[in-house]
Short mmCIF file of C-alpha atoms and ligand atoms in Angstrom, two decimals:
data_model
loop_
_atom_site.label_atom_id
_atom_site.label_comp_id
_atom_site.label_asym_id
_atom_site.label_seq_id
_atom_site.Cartn_x
_atom_site.Cartn_y
_atom_site.Cartn_z
CA UNK O 440 -25.49 -23.18 10.11
CA UNK O 441 -21.80 -22.15 10.37
CA UNK O 442 -19.87 -25.27 11.33
CA UNK O 443 -17.83 -25.11 14.58
CA UNK O 444 -14.49 -26.94 14.42
CA UNK O 445 -13.30 -29.43 17.00
CA UNK O 446 -9.87 -29.19 18.53
CA UNK O 447 -8.64 -31.93 16.08
CA UNK O 448 -10.19 -30.09 13.13
CA UNK O 449 -8.30 -26.90 14.16
CA UNK O 450 -5.08 -28.91 14.39
CA UNK O 451 -5.49 -30.26 10.96
CA UNK O 452 -6.53 -26.92 9.48
CA UNK O 453 -3.49 -25.39 11.11
CA UNK O 454 -1.24 -27.93 9.40
CA UNK O 455 -2.97 -27.30 6.06
CA UNK O 456 -2.51 -23.57 6.66
CA UNK O 457 1.21 -23.95 7.50
CA UNK O 458 1.83 -25.95 4.19
CA UNK O 459 0.03 -23.20 2.29
CA UNK O 460 2.09 -20.47 3.97
CA UNK O 461 5.29 -22.22 3.11
CA UNK O 462 4.24 -22.67 -0.44
CA UNK O 463 3.17 -19.05 -0.75
CA UNK O 464 6.39 -17.79 0.63
CA UNK O 465 8.32 -19.66 -2.09
CA UNK O 466 5.92 -18.68 -4.90
CA UNK O 467 6.27 -15.01 -3.86
CA UNK O 468 9.98 -15.24 -4.44
CA UNK O 469 9.48 -17.04 -7.76
CA UNK O 470 7.13 -14.65 -9.44
CA UNK O 471 9.05 -12.06 -11.63
CA UNK O 472 8.92 -10.41 -14.96
CA UNK O 473 9.60 -12.70 -17.93
CA UNK O 474 7.99 -15.80 -16.59
CA UNK O 475 4.46 -16.95 -17.72
CA UNK O 476 1.49 -17.47 -15.52
CA UNK O 477 1.60 -21.17 -16.41
CA UNK O 478 5.13 -21.25 -14.96
CA UNK O 479 3.62 -20.00 -11.62
CA UNK O 480 1.07 -22.75 -11.81
CA UNK O 481 3.55 -25.51 -12.48
CA UNK O 482 5.84 -24.36 -9.63
CA UNK O 483 3.01 -23.93 -7.18
CA UNK O 484 1.60 -27.41 -7.96
CA UNK O 485 4.97 -29.07 -7.60
CA UNK O 486 5.38 -27.51 -4.13
CA UNK O 487 2.04 -28.41 -2.91
CA UNK O 488 2.40 -32.10 -4.11
CA UNK O 489 5.85 -32.23 -2.52
CA UNK O 490 4.11 -31.51 0.89
CA UNK O 491 1.84 -34.48 0.31
CA UNK O 492 -1.12 -32.10 -0.11
CA UNK O 493 -3.54 -31.57 -3.04
CA UNK O 494 -4.08 -28.33 -4.94
CA UNK O 495 -7.59 -27.52 -3.79
CA UNK O 496 -8.50 -25.35 -6.77
CA UNK O 497 -7.57 -27.95 -9.50
CA UNK O 498 -10.80 -29.37 -10.88
CA UNK O 499 -12.98 -27.33 -8.43
CA UNK O 500 -16.06 -26.72 -10.47
CA UNK O 501 -13.90 -27.51 -13.45
CA UNK O 502 -11.15 -24.93 -12.75
CA UNK O 503 -8.20 -26.14 -14.83
CA UNK O 504 -5.30 -25.13 -12.67
CA UNK O 505 -3.70 -25.30 -9.18
CA UNK O 506 -3.41 -21.46 -8.57
CA UNK O 507 -5.36 -18.42 -9.77
CA UNK O 508 -3.12 -15.83 -11.25
CA UNK O 509 -4.88 -12.46 -11.79
CA UNK O 510 -2.91 -9.68 -13.46
CA UNK O 511 -3.69 -5.90 -13.33
CA UNK O 512 -7.42 -5.46 -14.13
CA UNK O 513 -8.12 -9.17 -13.37
CA UNK O 514 -9.77 -9.35 -9.96
CA UNK O 515 -9.78 -13.10 -9.22
CA UNK O 516 -9.89 -16.58 -10.90
CA UNK O 517 -7.32 -15.83 -13.57
CA UNK O 518 -6.45 -18.97 -15.37
CA UNK O 519 -2.68 -19.56 -15.83
CA UNK O 520 -1.54 -19.76 -19.38
CA UNK O 521 0.90 -18.25 -21.94
CA UNK O 522 0.68 -14.69 -20.57
CA UNK O 523 4.12 -13.32 -19.67
CA UNK O 524 4.51 -11.24 -16.51
CA UNK O 525 5.81 -7.70 -17.28
CA UNK O 526 7.67 -5.17 -15.37
CA UNK O 527 5.04 -2.86 -13.82
CA UNK O 528 2.30 -5.56 -13.49
CA UNK O 529 0.52 -6.29 -10.24
CA UNK O 530 -0.05 -9.96 -9.90
CA UNK O 531 -2.51 -11.65 -7.49
CA UNK O 532 -1.72 -15.21 -6.50
CA UNK O 533 -4.59 -17.18 -4.91
CA UNK O 534 -3.71 -20.63 -3.55
CA UNK O 535 -5.66 -23.42 -1.94
CA UNK O 536 -4.48 -26.49 -0.24
CA UNK O 537 -6.25 -29.67 0.73
CA UNK O 538 -4.22 -31.52 3.32
CA UNK O 539 -5.78 -34.92 4.36
CA UNK O 540 -9.32 -33.37 3.73
CA UNK O 541 -8.65 -30.08 5.49
CA UNK O 542 -8.68 -26.98 3.32
CA UNK O 543 -6.85 -23.67 3.49
CA UNK O 544 -6.97 -20.59 1.28
CA UNK O 545 -4.77 -17.52 0.94
CA UNK O 546 -3.97 -14.83 -1.56
CA UNK O 547 -1.51 -12.04 -1.99
CA UNK O 548 -0.97 -9.29 -4.73
CA UNK O 549 2.65 -8.69 -5.74
CA UNK O 550 4.19 -5.54 -7.36
CA UNK O 551 6.53 -6.75 -10.16
CA UNK O 552 9.45 -4.31 -10.79
CA UNK O 553 8.73 -0.69 -11.31
CA UNK O 554 5.06 -0.31 -10.38
CA UNK O 555 3.13 2.94 -10.57
CA UNK O 556 2.59 4.50 -7.13
CA UNK O 557 -1.17 4.33 -7.37
CA UNK O 558 -1.00 0.59 -7.83
CA UNK O 559 1.37 0.31 -4.96
CA UNK O 560 -1.07 2.16 -2.80
CA UNK O 561 -3.77 -0.11 -3.99
CA UNK O 562 -1.83 -3.19 -2.89
CA UNK O 563 -0.93 -1.59 0.49
CA UNK O 564 -4.56 -0.61 1.27
CA UNK O 565 -5.89 -4.08 0.31
CA UNK O 566 -3.34 -5.72 2.45
CA UNK O 567 -4.19 -3.41 5.36
CA UNK O 568 -7.91 -3.99 4.76
CA UNK O 569 -7.29 -7.80 5.33
CA UNK O 570 -5.51 -7.03 8.63
CA UNK O 571 -8.48 -4.78 9.68
CA UNK O 572 -11.08 -7.42 8.76
CA UNK O 573 -9.04 -10.10 10.72
CA UNK O 574 -9.04 -7.79 13.74
CA UNK O 575 -12.87 -8.06 13.79
CA UNK O 576 -12.76 -11.89 13.96
CA UNK O 577 -13.54 -11.96 17.68
CA UNK O 578 -16.00 -13.91 19.66
CA UNK O 579 -19.15 -11.88 20.22
CA UNK O 580 -18.80 -9.58 17.14
CA UNK O 581 -21.26 -9.92 14.28
CA UNK O 582 -20.19 -11.27 10.92
CA UNK O 583 -20.94 -7.96 9.22
CA UNK O 584 -18.47 -6.23 11.51
CA UNK O 585 -15.81 -7.79 9.38
CA UNK O 586 -17.48 -6.58 6.13
CA UNK O 587 -18.18 -3.15 7.35
CA UNK O 588 -14.63 -2.57 8.72
CA UNK O 589 -13.12 -3.55 5.39
CA UNK O 590 -15.52 -1.43 3.35
CA UNK O 591 -15.07 1.62 5.58
CA UNK O 592 -11.30 1.40 5.51
CA UNK O 593 -11.07 0.90 1.79
CA UNK O 594 -13.56 3.62 0.78
CA UNK O 595 -11.85 6.05 3.14
CA UNK O 596 -8.75 5.64 0.99
CA UNK O 597 -10.47 6.28 -2.32
CA UNK O 598 -10.80 2.72 -3.56
CA UNK O 599 -13.84 0.38 -3.91
CA UNK O 600 -14.58 -3.13 -2.70
CA UNK O 601 -15.78 -5.77 -5.19
CA UNK O 602 -19.44 -6.84 -4.54
CA UNK O 603 -19.72 -9.96 -6.72
CA UNK O 604 -17.23 -12.09 -4.77
CA UNK O 605 -17.06 -12.69 -1.11
CA UNK O 606 -15.03 -14.44 1.64
CA UNK O 607 -16.35 -17.75 3.08
CA UNK O 608 -16.24 -20.35 5.77
CA UNK O 609 -13.68 -23.04 5.14
CA UNK O 610 -12.90 -26.42 6.79
CA UNK O 611 -13.55 -29.84 5.38
CA UNK O 612 -14.70 -28.25 2.21
CA UNK O 613 -13.28 -25.20 0.39
CA UNK O 614 -16.26 -23.10 0.67
CA UNK O 615 -18.65 -23.31 3.66
CA UNK O 616 -21.12 -21.12 5.22
CA UNK O 617 -21.10 -18.21 5.83
CA UNK O 618 -20.63 -15.82 2.89
CA UNK O 619 -18.52 -12.90 4.02
CA UNK O 620 -19.07 -9.84 1.90
CA UNK O 621 -16.40 -7.09 2.03
CA UNK O 622 -19.18 -4.49 2.40
CA UNK O 623 -22.24 -3.81 4.51
CA UNK O 624 -23.61 -2.22 7.66
CA UNK O 625 -22.12 -3.23 11.01
CA UNK O 626 -23.58 -5.33 13.84
CA UNK O 627 -25.61 -7.62 11.54
CA UNK O 628 -25.64 -11.32 10.86
CA UNK O 629 -24.65 -14.26 13.05
CA UNK O 630 -22.47 -13.71 16.13
CA UNK O 631 -19.00 -15.02 15.74
CA UNK O 632 -18.19 -18.05 17.90
CA UNK O 633 -14.97 -19.87 18.93
CA UNK O 634 -14.35 -22.71 16.48
CA UNK O 635 -15.51 -20.84 13.35
CA UNK O 636 -12.89 -20.75 10.50
CA UNK O 637 -13.20 -18.07 7.94
CA UNK O 638 -11.44 -17.18 4.73
CA UNK O 639 -11.32 -13.34 4.79
CA UNK O 640 -10.44 -11.89 1.32
CA UNK O 641 -10.88 -8.22 0.39
CA UNK O 642 -10.88 -7.71 -3.31
CA UNK O 643 -10.30 -4.01 -4.03
CA UNK O 644 -10.58 -2.01 -7.22
CA UNK O 645 -8.75 1.23 -8.05
CA UNK O 646 -11.85 2.49 -10.00
CA UNK O 647 -15.43 1.22 -9.93
CA UNK O 648 -16.35 -1.95 -7.95
CA UNK O 649 -18.13 -3.42 -10.91
CA UNK O 650 -16.90 -6.74 -12.32
CA UNK O 651 -17.51 -8.86 -15.33
CA UNK O 652 -16.54 -12.44 -16.30
CA UNK O 653 -14.04 -12.78 -19.14
CA UNK O 654 -14.74 -14.96 -22.23
CA UNK O 655 -12.96 -17.94 -20.62
CA UNK O 656 -15.95 -18.24 -18.30
CA UNK O 657 -13.82 -17.83 -15.09
CA UNK O 658 -11.74 -14.75 -14.83
CA UNK O 659 -13.33 -11.79 -13.17
CA UNK O 660 -12.14 -8.45 -14.50
CA UNK O 661 -12.93 -4.87 -13.64
CA UNK O 662 -15.50 -3.28 -16.04
CA UNK O 663 -13.52 -0.06 -16.33
CA UNK O 664 -10.12 -1.72 -16.90
CA UNK O 665 -8.63 -0.27 -13.75
CA UNK O 666 -6.42 -2.42 -11.49
CA UNK O 667 -7.55 -4.68 -8.72
CA UNK O 668 -5.74 -6.25 -5.75
CA UNK O 669 -6.56 -9.26 -3.53
CA UNK O 670 -5.37 -10.45 -0.16
CA UNK O 671 -6.69 -13.43 1.81
CA UNK O 672 -5.93 -15.52 4.91
CA UNK O 673 -7.69 -18.43 6.53
CA UNK O 674 -8.55 -17.37 10.14
CA UNK O 675 -9.70 -19.33 13.20
CA UNK O 676 -11.82 -17.58 15.78
CA UNK O 677 -10.83 -18.56 19.25
CA UNK O 678 -11.42 -17.38 22.84
CA UNK O 679 -8.02 -15.78 22.70
CA UNK O 680 -8.81 -13.85 19.46
CA UNK O 681 -8.18 -14.41 15.83
CA UNK O 682 -5.53 -16.96 14.73
CA UNK O 683 -4.23 -16.67 11.24
CA UNK O 684 -3.75 -20.29 10.00
CA UNK O 685 -2.07 -19.34 6.73
CA UNK O 686 0.69 -17.11 8.07
MG1 LIG R 551 -11.14 -17.90 -0.86
#
């Protein structure tokens, strides 16, 4: 069953999302060449705590940090540490906030300094793929319409969608039903209803879609070493259309 949120739940999720959006805005400005990924973690955590919220990822299934920082060929779940951000890197920042028991989740990929044009295009296409997926978050559509629209758009631009990781429902837990793949045939799966809240998150690889887990047991990296990008928003489905809660 996909949980339907009450009016009160939606208000709380909206607050959670607003906090996350504010934190993300400041983190985006903070990330630059020369700092470490651990610096990004410390800064993000400080901002979340200042808002009287809790970093949703810290301790989740044992994840050791408040933010996932995934650089270049890292797809998702990068663990912050001593790695220094370099000019020309692309850096994915994935943040989760728990505000009074209500969760929100969002991600962006940033281009640091002079980035190769194909990497810039990867970022642009992944960001657009998120917008396209969100446009499908309408009452009466099927869940797989989101998946299909993302895959179709991404593959039409010469990139591939990651298969091993998917979007998800979100609310009073970080991950709820349903799973939302970024690939698949259209018009399948449950019908979307007003009150559903979904984290839509295309993960797009420049080369093959295949991913593997690094030796740290967490970080997903591309098998071919090519770059990957990730964008995510938490979206409420309403009778008036999709509402992005993390904007
Ligand atoms: Mg997510």
